[in-house]
Each structure stands twice: as structure tokens, then as C-alpha cells.
Short mmCIF file of C-alpha atoms and ligand atoms in Angstrom, two decimals:
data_model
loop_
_atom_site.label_atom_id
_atom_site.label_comp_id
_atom_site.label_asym_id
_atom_site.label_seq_id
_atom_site.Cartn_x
_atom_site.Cartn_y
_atom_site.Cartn_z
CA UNK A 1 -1.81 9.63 23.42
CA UNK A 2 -0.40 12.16 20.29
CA UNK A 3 1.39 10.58 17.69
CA UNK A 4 3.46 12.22 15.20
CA UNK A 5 4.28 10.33 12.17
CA UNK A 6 6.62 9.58 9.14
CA UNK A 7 5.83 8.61 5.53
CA UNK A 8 8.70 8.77 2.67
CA UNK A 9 9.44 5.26 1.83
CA UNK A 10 8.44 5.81 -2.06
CA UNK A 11 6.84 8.76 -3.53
CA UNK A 12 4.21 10.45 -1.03
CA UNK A 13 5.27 12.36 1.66
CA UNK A 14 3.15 12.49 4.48
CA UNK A 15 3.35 13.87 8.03
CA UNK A 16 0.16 12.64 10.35
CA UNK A 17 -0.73 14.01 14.59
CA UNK A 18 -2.81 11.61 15.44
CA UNK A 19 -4.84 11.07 18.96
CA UNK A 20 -5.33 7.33 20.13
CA UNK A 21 -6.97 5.46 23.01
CA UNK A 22 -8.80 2.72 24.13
CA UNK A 23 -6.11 -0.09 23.89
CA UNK A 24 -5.88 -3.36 22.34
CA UNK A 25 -9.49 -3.86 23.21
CA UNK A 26 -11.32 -0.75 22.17
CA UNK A 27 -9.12 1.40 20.27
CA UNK A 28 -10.33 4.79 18.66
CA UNK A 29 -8.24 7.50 16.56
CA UNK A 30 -8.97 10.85 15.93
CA UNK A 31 -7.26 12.47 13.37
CA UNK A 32 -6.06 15.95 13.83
CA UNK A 33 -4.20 16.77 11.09
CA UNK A 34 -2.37 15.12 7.95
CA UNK A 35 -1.49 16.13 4.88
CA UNK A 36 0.38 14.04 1.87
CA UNK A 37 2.15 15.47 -0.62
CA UNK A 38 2.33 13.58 -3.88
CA UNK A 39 5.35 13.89 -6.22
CA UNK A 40 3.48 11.81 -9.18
CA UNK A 41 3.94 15.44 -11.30
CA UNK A 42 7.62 15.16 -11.01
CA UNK A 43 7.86 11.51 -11.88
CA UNK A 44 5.34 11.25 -14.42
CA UNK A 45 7.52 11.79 -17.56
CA UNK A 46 10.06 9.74 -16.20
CA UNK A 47 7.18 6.62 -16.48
CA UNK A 48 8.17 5.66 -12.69
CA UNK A 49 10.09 6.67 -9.43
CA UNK A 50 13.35 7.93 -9.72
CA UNK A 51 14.94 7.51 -6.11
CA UNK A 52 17.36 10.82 -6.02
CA UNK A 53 14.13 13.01 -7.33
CA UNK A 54 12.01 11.90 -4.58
CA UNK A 55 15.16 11.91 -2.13
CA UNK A 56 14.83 15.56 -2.90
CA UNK A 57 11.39 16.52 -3.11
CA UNK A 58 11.18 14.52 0.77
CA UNK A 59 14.05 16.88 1.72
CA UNK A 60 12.15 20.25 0.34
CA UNK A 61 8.73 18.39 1.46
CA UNK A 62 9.30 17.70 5.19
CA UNK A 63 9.97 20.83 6.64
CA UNK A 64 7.36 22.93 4.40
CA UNK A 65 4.40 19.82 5.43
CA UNK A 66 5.59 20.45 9.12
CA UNK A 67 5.96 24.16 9.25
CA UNK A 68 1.99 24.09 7.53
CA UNK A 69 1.38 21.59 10.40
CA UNK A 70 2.65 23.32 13.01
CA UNK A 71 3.00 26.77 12.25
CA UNK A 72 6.48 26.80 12.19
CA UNK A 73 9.87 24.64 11.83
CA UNK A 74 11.12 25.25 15.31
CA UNK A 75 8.18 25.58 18.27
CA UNK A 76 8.86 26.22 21.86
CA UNK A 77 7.14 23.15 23.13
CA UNK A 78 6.10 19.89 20.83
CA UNK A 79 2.82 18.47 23.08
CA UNK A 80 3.58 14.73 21.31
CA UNK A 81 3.77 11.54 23.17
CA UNK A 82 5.11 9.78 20.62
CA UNK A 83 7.05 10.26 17.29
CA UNK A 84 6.69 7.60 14.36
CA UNK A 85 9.02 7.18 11.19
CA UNK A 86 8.71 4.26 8.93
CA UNK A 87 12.10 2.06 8.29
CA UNK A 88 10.87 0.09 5.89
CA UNK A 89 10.73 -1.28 3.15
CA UNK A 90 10.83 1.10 0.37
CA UNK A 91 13.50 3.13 -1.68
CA UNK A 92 17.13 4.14 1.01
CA UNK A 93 17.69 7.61 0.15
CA UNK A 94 13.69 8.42 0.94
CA UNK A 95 13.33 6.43 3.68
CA UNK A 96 16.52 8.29 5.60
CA UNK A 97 15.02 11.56 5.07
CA UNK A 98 11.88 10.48 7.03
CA UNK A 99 14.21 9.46 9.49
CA UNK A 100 16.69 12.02 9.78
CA UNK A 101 13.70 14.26 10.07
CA UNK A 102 11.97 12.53 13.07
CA UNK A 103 14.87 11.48 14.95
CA UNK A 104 16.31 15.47 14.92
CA UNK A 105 12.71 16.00 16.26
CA UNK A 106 13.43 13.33 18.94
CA UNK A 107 16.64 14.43 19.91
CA UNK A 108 15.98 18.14 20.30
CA UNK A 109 12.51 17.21 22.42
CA UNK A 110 13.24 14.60 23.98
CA UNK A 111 9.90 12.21 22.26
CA UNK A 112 10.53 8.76 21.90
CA UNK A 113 10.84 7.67 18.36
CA UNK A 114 9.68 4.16 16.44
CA UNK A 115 10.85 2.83 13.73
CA UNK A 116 7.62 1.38 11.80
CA UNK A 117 7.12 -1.56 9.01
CA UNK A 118 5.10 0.35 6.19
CA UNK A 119 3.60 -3.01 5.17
CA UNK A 120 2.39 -3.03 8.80
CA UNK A 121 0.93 0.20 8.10
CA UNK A 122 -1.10 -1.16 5.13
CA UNK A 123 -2.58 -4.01 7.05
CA UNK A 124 -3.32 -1.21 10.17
CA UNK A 125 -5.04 1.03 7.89
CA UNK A 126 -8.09 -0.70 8.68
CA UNK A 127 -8.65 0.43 12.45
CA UNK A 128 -9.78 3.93 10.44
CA UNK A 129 -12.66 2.07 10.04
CA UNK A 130 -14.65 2.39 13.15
CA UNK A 131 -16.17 -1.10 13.30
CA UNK A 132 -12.72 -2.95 12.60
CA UNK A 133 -10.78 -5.21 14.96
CA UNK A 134 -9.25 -8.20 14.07
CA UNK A 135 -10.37 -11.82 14.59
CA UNK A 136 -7.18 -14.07 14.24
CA UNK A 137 -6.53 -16.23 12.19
CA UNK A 138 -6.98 -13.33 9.71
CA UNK A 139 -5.11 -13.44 5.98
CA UNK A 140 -3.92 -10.49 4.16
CA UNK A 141 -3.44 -9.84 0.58
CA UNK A 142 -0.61 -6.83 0.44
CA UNK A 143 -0.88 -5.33 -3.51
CA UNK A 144 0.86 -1.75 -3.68
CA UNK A 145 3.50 -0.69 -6.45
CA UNK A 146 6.21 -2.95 -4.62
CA UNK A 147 5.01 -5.59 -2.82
CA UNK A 148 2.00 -8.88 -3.77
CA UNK A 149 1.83 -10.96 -0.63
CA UNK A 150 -0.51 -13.29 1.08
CA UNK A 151 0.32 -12.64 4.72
CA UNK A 152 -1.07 -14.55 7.70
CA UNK A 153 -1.68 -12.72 10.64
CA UNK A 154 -1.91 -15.07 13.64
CA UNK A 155 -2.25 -12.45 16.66
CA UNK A 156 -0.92 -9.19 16.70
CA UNK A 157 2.44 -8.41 15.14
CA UNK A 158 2.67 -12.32 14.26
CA UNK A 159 2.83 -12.83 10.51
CA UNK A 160 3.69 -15.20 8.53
CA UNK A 161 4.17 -14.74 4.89
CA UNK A 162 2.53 -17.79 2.75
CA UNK A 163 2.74 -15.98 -0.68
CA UNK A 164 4.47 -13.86 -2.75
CA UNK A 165 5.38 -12.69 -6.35
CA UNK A 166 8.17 -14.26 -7.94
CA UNK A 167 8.84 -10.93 -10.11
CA UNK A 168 7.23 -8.02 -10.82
CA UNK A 169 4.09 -6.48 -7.74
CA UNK A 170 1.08 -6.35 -9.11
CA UNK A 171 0.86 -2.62 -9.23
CA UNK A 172 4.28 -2.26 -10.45
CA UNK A 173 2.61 -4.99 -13.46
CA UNK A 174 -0.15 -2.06 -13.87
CA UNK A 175 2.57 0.81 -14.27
CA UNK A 176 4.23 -1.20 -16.79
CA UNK A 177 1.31 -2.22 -18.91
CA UNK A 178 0.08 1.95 -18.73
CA UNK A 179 3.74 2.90 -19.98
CA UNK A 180 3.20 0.73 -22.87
CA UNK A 181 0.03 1.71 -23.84
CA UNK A 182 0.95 5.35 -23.06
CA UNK A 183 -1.00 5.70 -19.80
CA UNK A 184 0.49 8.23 -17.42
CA UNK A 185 2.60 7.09 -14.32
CA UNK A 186 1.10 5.75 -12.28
CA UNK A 187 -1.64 4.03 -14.25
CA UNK A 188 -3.72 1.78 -11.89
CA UNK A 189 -6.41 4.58 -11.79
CA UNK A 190 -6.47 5.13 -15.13
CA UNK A 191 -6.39 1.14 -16.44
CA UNK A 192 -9.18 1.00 -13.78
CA UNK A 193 -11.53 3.68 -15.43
CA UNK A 194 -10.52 2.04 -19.16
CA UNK A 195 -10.98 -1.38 -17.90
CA UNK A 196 -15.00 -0.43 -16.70
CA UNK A 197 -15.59 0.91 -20.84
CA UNK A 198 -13.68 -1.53 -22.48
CA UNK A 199 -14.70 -5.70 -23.71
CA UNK A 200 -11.96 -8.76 -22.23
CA UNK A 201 -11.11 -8.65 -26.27
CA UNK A 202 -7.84 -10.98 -25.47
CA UNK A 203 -7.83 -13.71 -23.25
CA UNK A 204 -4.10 -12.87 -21.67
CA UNK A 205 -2.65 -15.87 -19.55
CA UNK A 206 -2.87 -15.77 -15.22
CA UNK A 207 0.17 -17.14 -14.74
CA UNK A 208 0.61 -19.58 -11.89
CA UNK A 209 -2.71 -20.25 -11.25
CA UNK A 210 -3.24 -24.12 -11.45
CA UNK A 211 0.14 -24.09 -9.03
CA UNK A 212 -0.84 -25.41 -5.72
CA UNK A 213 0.84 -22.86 -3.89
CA UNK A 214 0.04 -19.00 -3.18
CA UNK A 215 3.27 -17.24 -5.22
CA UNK A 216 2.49 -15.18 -7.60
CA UNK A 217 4.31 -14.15 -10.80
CA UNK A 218 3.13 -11.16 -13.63
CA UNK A 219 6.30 -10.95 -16.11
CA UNK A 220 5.02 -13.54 -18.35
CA UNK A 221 1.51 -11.78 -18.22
CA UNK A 222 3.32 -8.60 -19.10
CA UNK A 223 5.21 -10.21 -21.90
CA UNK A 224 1.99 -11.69 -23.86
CA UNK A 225 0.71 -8.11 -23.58
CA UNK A 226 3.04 -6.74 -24.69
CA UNK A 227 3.64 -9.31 -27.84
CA UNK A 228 0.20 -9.16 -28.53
CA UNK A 229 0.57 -5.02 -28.62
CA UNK A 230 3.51 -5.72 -31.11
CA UNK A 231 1.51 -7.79 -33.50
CA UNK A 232 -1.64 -4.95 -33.47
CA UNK A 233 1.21 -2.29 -33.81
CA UNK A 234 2.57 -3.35 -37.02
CA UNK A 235 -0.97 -3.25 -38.37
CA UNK A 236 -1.63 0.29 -36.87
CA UNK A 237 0.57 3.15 -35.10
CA UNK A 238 -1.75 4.43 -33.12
CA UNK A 239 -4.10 2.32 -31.38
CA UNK A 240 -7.54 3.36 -31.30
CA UNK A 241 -9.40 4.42 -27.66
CA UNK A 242 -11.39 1.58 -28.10
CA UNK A 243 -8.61 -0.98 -27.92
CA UNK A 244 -6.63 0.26 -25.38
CA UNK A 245 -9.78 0.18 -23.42
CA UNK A 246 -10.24 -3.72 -24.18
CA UNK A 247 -6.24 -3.81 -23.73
CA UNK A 248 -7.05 -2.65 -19.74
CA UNK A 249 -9.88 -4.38 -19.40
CA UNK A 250 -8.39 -7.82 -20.54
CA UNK A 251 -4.94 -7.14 -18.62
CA UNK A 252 -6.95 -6.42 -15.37
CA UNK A 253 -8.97 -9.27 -15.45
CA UNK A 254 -6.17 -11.92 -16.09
CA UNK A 255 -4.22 -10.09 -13.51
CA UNK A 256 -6.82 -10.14 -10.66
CA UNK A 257 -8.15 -13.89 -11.48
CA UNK A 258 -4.90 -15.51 -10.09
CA UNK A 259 -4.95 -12.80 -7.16
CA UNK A 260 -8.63 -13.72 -6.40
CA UNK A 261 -8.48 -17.48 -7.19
CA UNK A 262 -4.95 -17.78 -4.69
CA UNK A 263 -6.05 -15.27 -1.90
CA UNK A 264 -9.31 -16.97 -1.77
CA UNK A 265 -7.62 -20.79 -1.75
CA UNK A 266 -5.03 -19.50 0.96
CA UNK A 267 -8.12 -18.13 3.06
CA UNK A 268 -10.06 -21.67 2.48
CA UNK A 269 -6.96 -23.19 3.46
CA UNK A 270 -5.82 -21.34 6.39
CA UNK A 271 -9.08 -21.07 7.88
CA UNK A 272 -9.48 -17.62 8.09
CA UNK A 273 -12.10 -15.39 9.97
CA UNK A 274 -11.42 -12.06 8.10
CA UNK A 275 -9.82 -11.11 4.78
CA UNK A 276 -8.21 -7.82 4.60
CA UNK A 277 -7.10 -6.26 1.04
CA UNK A 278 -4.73 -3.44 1.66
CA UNK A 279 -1.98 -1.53 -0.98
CA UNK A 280 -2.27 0.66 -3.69
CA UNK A 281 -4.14 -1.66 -5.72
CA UNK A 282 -6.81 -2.18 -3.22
CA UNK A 283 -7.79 1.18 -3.88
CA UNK A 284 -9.20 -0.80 -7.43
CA UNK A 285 -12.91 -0.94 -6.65
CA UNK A 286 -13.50 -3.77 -9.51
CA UNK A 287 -10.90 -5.99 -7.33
CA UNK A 288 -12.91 -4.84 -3.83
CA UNK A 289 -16.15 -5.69 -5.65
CA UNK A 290 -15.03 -9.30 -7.28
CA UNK A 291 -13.98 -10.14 -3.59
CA UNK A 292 -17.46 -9.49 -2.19
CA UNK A 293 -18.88 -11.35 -4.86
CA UNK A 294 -17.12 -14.15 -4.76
CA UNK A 295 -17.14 -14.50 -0.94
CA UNK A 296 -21.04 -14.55 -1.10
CA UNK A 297 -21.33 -16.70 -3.79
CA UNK A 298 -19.56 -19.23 -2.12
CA UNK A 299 -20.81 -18.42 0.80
CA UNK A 300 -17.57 -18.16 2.76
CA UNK A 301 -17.68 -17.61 6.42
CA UNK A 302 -15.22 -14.89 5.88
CA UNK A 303 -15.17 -11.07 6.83
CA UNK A 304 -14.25 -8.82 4.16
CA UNK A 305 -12.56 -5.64 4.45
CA UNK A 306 -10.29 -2.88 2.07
CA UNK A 307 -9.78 0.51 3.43
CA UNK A 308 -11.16 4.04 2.79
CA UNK A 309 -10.04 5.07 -0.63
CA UNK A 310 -8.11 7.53 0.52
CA UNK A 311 -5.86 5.36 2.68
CA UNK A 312 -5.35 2.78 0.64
CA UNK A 313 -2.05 4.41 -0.74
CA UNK A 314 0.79 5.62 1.45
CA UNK A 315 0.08 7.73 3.91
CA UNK A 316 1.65 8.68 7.86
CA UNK A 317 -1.70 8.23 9.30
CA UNK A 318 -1.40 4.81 8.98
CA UNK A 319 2.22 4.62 10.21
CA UNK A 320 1.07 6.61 13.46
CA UNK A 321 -1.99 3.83 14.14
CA UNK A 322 1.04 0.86 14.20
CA UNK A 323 3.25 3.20 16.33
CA UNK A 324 -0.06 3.50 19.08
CA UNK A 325 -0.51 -0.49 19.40
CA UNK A 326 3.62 -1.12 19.12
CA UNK A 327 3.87 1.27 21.98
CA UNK A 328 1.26 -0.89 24.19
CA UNK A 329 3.77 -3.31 24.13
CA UNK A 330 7.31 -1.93 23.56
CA UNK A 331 8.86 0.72 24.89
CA UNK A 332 10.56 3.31 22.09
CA UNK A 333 13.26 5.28 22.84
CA UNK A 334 14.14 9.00 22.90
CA UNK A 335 16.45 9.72 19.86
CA UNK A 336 16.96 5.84 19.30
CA UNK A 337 19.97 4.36 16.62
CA UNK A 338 17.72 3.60 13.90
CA UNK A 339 18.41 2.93 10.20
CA UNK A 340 16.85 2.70 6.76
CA UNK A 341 15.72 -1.13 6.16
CA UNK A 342 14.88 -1.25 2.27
CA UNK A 343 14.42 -4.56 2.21
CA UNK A 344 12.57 -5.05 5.47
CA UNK A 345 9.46 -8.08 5.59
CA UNK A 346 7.12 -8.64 7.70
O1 KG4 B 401 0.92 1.36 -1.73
P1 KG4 B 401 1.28 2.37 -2.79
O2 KG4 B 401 0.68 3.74 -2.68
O3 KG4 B 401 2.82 2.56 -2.89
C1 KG4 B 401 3.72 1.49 -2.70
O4 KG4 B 401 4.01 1.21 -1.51
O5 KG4 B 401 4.06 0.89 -3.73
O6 KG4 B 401 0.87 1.70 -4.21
C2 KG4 B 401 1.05 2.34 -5.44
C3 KG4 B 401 0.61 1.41 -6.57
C4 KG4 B 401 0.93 1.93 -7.96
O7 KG4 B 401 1.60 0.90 -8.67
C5 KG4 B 401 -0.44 2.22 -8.58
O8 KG4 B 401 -0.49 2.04 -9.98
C6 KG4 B 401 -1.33 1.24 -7.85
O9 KG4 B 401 -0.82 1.21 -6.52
N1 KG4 B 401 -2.73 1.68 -7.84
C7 KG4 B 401 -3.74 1.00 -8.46
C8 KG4 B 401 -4.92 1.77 -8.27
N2 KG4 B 401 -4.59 2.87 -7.53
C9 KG4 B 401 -3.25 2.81 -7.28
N3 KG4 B 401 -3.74 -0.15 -9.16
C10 KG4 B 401 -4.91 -0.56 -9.67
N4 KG4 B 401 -6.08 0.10 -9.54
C11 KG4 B 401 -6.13 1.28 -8.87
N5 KG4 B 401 -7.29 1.94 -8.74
ZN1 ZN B 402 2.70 1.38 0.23
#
């Protein structure tokens, strides 16, 4: 089955044709084309999104990504089974372009269209990987710019959400901490490379993590790095490449102690067979690597996996994989009433 699929919930856009068989039981993907298209360069000196810019740049992206896809914005005949837009969540204005886009596609050729979960299309990342299928009970830690959960997946498309952050997402934490120390939007890649060359200098707080639950909560981590940045900023103006090196690497670690400790508790707790880090942040190969570690050292009986680099920011590949299993068991609809769902869970 071809899949055509939808990315613009935040600030990628992505179009993704996709080939998928093999079922619930032995599914395989072939990619044939995709292509993301990154507005970081427009947001950068803004220090983070701003919704009507990206609005636009998904209106002057779509057609231009499908025209390169397809040769050009109006073919005679559109050989697609199936046409994929994610609904949610993510920023309104960008996530109706995605879907103004398909559905115009849907209506004029008569595909059906799905409306996708983008957090879905995190956790279904994974099935890139050629060995991966999922062994229920399996727990998921979501960690991208807008979202920290602990999500347990019970069987397929049955979650249940048993954590989350009380405040800020733990990449959205990152961005905040890189603005202040003058790291370019956004900064996880960057406090990721200073982190690896700089000494944990400050021992910052992990807030919540002696609570015997599985929420999460970064403002008051952000505060005493931000107080702490105060107090060395009176001494000097500019802070030396040294210290903003121990800044990262002392942020990162208190940040991704209480994300370890609490997914790791939660998959204790819960059971689990397989632990799957997905989100922007998982793309942090210090967090991948503390996971393995500590999963051996305690010699958990659990699976580990994170997805290819590449994937594990937004994409439409991964929104075309959820569309392929969704349409095993629901049917979708040519040129369906869809809408925007900003605020949309799993
Ligand atoms: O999933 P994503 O692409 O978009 C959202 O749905 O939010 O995640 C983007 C977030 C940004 O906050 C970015 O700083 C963070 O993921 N990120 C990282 C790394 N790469 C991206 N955070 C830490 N370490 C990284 N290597
Ligand atoms: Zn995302």
C-alpha cells in the first residue's frame, strides 16, 4: 500500500510516499521518497517558534516539497492508496496548513485521508528499525520540544498516560537554558556537544525526584540555573567557553537524572517488556547511552530502543507508518471533515 503523508505541527515540514506491507504481524516499509524542510534559520533570532512565521513558511513549503516530489503541483493521476495528515497536537495555524493541503489532495483524487496523532508518530518511528515490533506491556518516554510523558502502551493504539511534566517539556527546558547562555535556537544539539567537554561544576536540583509518582517538572531547575548564571554574571559579562561548557554539562545531567530515575521506576513498576525513548530529545546520545547503562547494570529484563537519529525529530515518514497500521483497522475516508486538534493526547 502507498502512503502519502503530512508533517507541519511545529517547525519542520515534511511530505513522506511511503510503501507498506506485511500487516500487524510482519510489517516492512520502504521508503520512496521524503524530504523535510527545516525553518530553524527563520526562527533562530527569534530564540523559538513563532506560530504565524511557520504558518507561512508551511504555506510556501508544501507545494514547492510536493512539486520536487512529484514533479509537479497538479499530476494527471496520484497512484496513492492512502493520504496521511497529522491533527495533532502542535501549534493551529501549522497544523491546518498540513491539512488543508492533504484534504484538497483528497478531494480532487478521490484518496482517503487520516487524521494522525504526531505523538503516535514518535512512538511508531521505531518500525524503521527492521528488527522492531512491540511486546506489550511496553512504556514510552515521549521528550520533544513540547511534550515529557511516560506513556503505557498496552496493545496497539491503547495508551495510557502515567506521567507527565507539570510545566515546561524537557526540550523546551533545553531551548530555554541555550537562550540564556546564548546558544542558538534550538539548543539541544549544541548543550549536547558542550555537555561531552565540559565538568558537572554545579550540582543543579532534579526536581521531583524523591516524589513517588512519574510527573515531571523543569521550571524550578531552570530557575536555579538561571540564579546561579546571575550570581557568576555580576562577577563577569561574558562567561568564559569553559563555563558554559560546565553550565551544559551540569544542566543536562540534573535534567536527565529525574527522567532516567522515573522512566526506569515506571518501567520496574509497570512491568514492562520494552522501553522505547522517542522525541526530539531522544536524538541526545548521552540520554540513549545512560539508558543502556543503567538497564544492564541492573540487569533489567527490559528491551531498549530510540530511533535512527534522523527520525527522532519530526518528520511525515513517521506519520505515514501510523496511517498504514490505523488503516488495518479503520477505515478513512475520502475528503473526510477533519480539524486541527492542538491540544490532542494520546
Ligand atoms: O520532536 P521535536 O522535533 O519537535 C517537537 O515536537 O517538539 O523536538 C524538538 C526538541 C527541541 O526542543 C530540541 O532542542 C530538542 O528536541 N533536541 C534535543 C536534541 N536534539 C533535539 N535535546 C537534547 N539533545 C539533543 N541532541
Ligand atoms: Zn515532535
Amino acid at each position: 500500500m502507498k502512503i502519502l503523508s503530512f508533517e507541519t505541527s511545529c517547525d519542520e515540514t515534511s511530505i513522506a510516499l511511503i510503501e507498506g506491507k506485511g500487516g500487524f504481524q510482519k510489517p516492512q516499509f520502504k521508503i520512496i521518497k521524503e524530504i523535510v524542510s527545516s525553518q530553524i534559520k527563520i526562527h533562530q533570532p527569534f530564540g523559538g517558534i513563532v506560530p504565524n512565521l511557520a504558518k507561512r513558511e508551511h504555506q510556501k513549503n508544501l507545494p514547492f516539497i510536493f512539486k520536487k516530489i512529484f514533479g509537479e503541483l497538479k499530476p494527471k493521476k496520484m497512484p496513492i492508496d492512502l493520504l496521511a495528515v497529522t491533527i495533532g497536537p502542535g501549534l493551529s495555524p501549522c497544523l491546518w496548513q498540513g491539512i488543508n493541503f492533504s484534504k484538497e489532495i483528497s478531494c480532487h483524487y478521490k484518496i482517503p485521508l487520516m487524521g494522525i496523532n504526531h505523538l503516535e508518530g514518535h512512538i511508531f518511528s521505531l518500525f524503521l528499525q527492521k528488527k522492531f515490533s512491540f511486546k506489550f506491556p511496553c512504556l514510552t518516554l515521549i521528550v520533544s520540544g513540547g511534550h515529557t510523558e511516560i506513556v503505557l502502551i498496552k496493545d496497539w493504539f491503547k495508551y495510557k498516560v502515567i506521567g507527565r511534566t507539570r510545566d515546561d517539556a524537557l526540550g523546551e527546558a533545553f531551548d530555554k537554558i541555550g537562550r540564556l547562555l546564548g546558544i542558538d535556537y534550538p539548543a539541544g544539539p549544541e548543550i549536547e556537544k558542550r555537555a561531552k567537554k565540559g565538568k558537572i561544576e554545579y550540582s543543579f536540583p532534579s526536581p521531583m525526584i524523591k516524589q513517588k509518582n512519574f510527573d515531571f517538572s523543569f521550571a524550578g531547575l531552570k530557575t536555579a540555573v538561571f540564579y546561579q548564571y546571575l550570581k557568576e554574571g555580576q562577577k563577569s559579562d561574558n562567561l568564559s567557553e569553559e563555563k558554559i561548557n560546565n553550565y551544559c554539562a551540569s544542566f543536562q545531567k540534573a535534567a536527565f537524572e529525574v527522567i532516567l530515575e522515573k522512566t526506569l521506576k515506571a518501567a520496574t513498576c509497570f512491568k514492562t517488556k520494552q522501553l522505547i525513548l522517542t522525541g526530539g530529545v531522544s536524538a541526545n546520545r548521552t540520554l540513549r547511552k545512560e539508558f543502556e547503562k543503567r538497564i544492564k547494570e541492573r540487569k533489567l529484563k527490559i528491551d531498549f530502543f530510540a530511533p535512527q537519529l534522523k527520525y527522532s525529530t519530526d518528520n511525515a515518514t513517521m506519520i505515514g507508518i501510523v496511517a498504514y497500521f490505523r488503516n488495518l483497522k479503520e477505515k478513512a475516508k475520502i475528503c473526510p471533515k477533519i480539524s486541527a486538534k492542538p491540544d490532542l493526547g494520546l
